[in-house]
Coordinates of C-alpha atoms and ligand atoms in Angstrom, one line a residue:
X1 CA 169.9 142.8 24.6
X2 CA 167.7 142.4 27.3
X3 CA 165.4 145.7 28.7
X4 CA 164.2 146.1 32.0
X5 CA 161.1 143.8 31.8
X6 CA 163.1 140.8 31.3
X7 CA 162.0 139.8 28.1
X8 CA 165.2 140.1 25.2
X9 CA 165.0 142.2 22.3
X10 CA 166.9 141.4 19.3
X11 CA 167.9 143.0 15.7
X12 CA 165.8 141.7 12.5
X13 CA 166.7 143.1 9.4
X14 CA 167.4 146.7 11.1
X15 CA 164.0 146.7 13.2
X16 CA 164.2 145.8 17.0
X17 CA 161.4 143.2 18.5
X18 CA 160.9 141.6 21.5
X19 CA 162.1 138.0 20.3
X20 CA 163.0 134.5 22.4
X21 CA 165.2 131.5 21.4
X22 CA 163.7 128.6 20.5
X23 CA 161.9 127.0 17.7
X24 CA 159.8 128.7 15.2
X25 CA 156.0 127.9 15.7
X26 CA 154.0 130.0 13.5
X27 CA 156.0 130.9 10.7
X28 CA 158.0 134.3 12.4
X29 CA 161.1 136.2 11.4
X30 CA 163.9 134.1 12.4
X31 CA 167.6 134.6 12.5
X32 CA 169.7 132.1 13.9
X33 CA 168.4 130.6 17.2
X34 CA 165.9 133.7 17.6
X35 CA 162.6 134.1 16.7
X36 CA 160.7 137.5 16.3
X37 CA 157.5 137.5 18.6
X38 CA 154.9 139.0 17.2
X39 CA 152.6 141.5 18.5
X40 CA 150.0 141.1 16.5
X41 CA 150.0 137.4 16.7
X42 CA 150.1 137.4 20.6
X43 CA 148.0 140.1 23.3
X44 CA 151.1 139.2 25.5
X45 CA 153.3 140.5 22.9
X46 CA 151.4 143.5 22.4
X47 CA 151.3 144.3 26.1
X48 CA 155.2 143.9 25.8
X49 CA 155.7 146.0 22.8
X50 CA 153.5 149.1 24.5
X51 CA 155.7 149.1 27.3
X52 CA 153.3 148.0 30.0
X53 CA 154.8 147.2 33.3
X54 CA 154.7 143.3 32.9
X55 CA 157.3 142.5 35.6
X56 CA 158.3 139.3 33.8
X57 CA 162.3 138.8 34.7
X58 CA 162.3 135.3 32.9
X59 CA 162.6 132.1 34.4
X60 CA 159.2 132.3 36.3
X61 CA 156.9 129.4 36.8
X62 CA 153.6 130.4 34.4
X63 CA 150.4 129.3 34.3
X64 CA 148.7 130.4 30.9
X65 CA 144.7 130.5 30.3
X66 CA 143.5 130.2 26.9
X67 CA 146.8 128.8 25.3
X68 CA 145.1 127.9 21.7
X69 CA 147.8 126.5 19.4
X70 CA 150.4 127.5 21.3
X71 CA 152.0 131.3 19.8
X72 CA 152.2 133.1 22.6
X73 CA 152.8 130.2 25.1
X74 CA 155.6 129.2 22.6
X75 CA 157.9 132.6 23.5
X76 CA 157.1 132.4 27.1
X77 CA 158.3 129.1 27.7
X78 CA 161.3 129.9 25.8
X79 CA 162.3 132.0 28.3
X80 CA 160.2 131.2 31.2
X81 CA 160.4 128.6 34.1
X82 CA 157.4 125.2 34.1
X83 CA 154.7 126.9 32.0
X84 CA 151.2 125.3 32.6
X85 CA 149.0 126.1 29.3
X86 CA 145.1 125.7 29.9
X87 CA 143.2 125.4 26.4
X88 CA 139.9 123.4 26.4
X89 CA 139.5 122.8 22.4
X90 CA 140.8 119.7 21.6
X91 CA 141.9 121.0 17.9
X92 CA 144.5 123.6 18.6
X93 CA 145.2 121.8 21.9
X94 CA 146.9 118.8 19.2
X95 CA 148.6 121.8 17.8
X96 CA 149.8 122.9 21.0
X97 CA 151.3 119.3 21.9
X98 CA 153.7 119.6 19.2
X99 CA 154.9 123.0 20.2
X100 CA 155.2 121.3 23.4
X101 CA 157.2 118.8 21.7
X102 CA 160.3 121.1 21.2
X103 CA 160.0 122.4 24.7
X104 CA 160.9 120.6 28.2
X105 CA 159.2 122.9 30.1
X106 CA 156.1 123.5 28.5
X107 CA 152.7 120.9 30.3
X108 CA 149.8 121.1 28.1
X109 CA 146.4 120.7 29.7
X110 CA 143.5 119.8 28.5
X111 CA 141.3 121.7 30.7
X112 CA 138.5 124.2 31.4
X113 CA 139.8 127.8 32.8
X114 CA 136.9 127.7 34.8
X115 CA 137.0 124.4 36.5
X116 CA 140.8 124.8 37.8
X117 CA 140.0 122.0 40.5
X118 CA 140.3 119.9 37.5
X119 CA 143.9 120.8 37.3
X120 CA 144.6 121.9 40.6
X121 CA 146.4 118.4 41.4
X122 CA 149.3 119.7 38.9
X123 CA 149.9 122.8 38.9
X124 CA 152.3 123.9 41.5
X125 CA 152.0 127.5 42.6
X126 CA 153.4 130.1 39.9
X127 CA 154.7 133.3 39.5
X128 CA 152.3 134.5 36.6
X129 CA 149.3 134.2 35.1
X130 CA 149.0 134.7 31.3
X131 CA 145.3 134.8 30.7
X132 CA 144.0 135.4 27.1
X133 CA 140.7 133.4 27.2
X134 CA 138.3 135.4 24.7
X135 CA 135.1 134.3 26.7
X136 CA 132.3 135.5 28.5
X137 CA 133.0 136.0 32.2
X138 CA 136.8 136.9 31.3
X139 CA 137.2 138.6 35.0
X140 CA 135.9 135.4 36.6
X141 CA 138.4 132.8 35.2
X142 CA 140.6 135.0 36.9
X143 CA 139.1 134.8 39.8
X144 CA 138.6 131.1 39.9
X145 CA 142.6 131.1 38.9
X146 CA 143.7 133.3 41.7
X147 CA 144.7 130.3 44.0
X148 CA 147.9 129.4 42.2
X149 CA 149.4 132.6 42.1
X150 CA 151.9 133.6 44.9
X151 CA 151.1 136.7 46.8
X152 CA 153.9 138.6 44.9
X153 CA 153.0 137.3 41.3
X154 CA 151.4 138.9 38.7
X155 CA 148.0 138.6 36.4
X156 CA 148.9 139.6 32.8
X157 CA 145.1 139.8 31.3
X158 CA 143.9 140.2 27.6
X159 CA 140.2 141.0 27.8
X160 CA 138.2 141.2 24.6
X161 CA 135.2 143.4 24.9
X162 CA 133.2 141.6 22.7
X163 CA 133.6 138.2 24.1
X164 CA 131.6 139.8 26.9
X165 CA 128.7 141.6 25.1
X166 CA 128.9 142.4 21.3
X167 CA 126.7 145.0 21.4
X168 CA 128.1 147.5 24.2
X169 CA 130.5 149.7 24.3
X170 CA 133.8 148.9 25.0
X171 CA 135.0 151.0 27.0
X172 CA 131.8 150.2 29.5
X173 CA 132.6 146.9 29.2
X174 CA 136.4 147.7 30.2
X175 CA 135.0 149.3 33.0
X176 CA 132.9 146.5 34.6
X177 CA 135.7 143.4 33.9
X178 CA 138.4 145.6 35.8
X179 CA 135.7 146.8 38.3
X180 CA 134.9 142.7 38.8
X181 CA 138.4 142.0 39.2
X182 CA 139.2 144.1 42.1
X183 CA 136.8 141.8 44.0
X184 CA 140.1 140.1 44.0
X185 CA 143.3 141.7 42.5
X186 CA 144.9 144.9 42.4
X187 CA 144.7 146.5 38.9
X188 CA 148.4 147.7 38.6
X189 CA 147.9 149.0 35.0
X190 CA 145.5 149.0 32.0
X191 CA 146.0 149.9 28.7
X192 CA 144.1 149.5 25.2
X193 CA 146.2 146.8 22.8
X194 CA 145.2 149.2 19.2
X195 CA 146.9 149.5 16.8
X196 CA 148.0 145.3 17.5
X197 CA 144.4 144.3 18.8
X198 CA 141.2 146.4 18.3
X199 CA 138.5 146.6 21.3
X200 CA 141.4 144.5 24.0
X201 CA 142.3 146.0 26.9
X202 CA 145.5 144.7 28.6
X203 CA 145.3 144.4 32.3
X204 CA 148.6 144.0 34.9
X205 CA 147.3 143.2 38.2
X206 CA 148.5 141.4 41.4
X207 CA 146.9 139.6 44.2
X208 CA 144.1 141.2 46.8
X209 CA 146.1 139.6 50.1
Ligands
LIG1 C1 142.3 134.3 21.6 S1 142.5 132.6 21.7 C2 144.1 132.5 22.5 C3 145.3 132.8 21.7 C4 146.6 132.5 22.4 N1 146.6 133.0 23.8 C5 147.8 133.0 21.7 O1 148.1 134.2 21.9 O2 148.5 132.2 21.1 C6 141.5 132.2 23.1 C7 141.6 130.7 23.4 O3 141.0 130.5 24.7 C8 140.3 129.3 24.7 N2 139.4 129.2 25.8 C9 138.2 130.0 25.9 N3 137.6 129.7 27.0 C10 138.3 128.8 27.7 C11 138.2 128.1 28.9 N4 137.1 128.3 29.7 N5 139.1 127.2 29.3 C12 140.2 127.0 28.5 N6 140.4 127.6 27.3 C13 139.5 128.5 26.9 C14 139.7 129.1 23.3 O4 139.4 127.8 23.0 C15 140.8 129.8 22.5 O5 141.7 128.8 22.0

């Protein structure tokens, strides 16, 4: 079964979850070739499972920011197009090579999200941006990532209040990222990830032209 935002859904013991084909990477329901994607392993999953308007249709060329050990970069390049996953810690970046390993599609980069000249030589322009970088100046790596993304693509944002400021609330905190990213997007839709991630706010935006 696949719903309107392009992303299957499939039947695990009676419950219905977004899921993708392809090989099991962090120890997930499975049946058959399909593997459950978790939401509250993956922002991107939770954004899915909340209903936000994500546009993803499958088969789009991806470039992910904060890719970790790969979970959530896993399921979109099952059924994505060339996925580009930025992650600057060596540690789960040797995780992420192996999830890499089991998918043709998937280029690992070994790069800072805020230095995207760095990588600019290789990444061809894409359709989405996954960001889900958990740092200070969340709104700025998308800024600085903006160039690769065609004018009718899509930002798909996790931003974690208190990777900004610890101490503030965060809804204020909500308020000035999404009020710094209009500098250069257009904020489509923005909703809290609770009950899958406390204090996130998911953000689907699209390119200022
Ligand atoms: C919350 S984790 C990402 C989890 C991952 N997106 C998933 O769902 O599987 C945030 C990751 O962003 C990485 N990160 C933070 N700042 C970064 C930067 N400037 N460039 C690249 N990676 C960065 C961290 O090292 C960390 O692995």
């Amino acid at each position: 079964m696949t719903l309107p935002d392009g992303v299957p859904r499939h039947d695990f013991d009676g419950t219905t979850s977004i899921a993708t084909k392809g090989h099991p990477e962090y120890g997930e329901a499975t049946d058959g070739e399909w593997r459950r994607w978790d939401p509250h392993r993956s922002k991107l999953g939770a954004m899915l499972a909340l209903g936000m308007d994500t546009g993803l249709e499958g088969g789009q060329k991806t470039l992910y920011l904060g890719a970790a050990a790969g979970t959530t970069v896993s399921h979109v390049a099952d059924f994505g197009g060339p996925t580009y996953a930025v992650e600057f810690a060596p540690r789960p970046t040797r995780d992420l090579l192996d999830v890499a390993d089991h998918r043709e599609n998937l280029f690992p980069l070994l790069k800072d999200a805020r230095k995207p000249e760095t990588y600019a030589h290789v990444v061809e322009p894409v359709d989405v941006i996954v960001q889900d970088v958990a740092t200070r100046g969340q709104a700025r790596v998308a800024a600085l990532n903006r160039q690769f993304l065609d004018d009718g693509g899509r930002l798909l944002a996790a931003v974690k209040a208190r990777s900004e400021d610890v101490t503030a609330d965060p809804e204020d905190v909500f308020d000035e990222v999404v009020a710094e990213l209009q500098e250069s997007y257009e904020v489509l839709e923005t909703e809290q990830l609770a009950p899958y991630h406390e204090d996130h706010l998911g953000v689907v935006a699209r390119p200022l032209e």
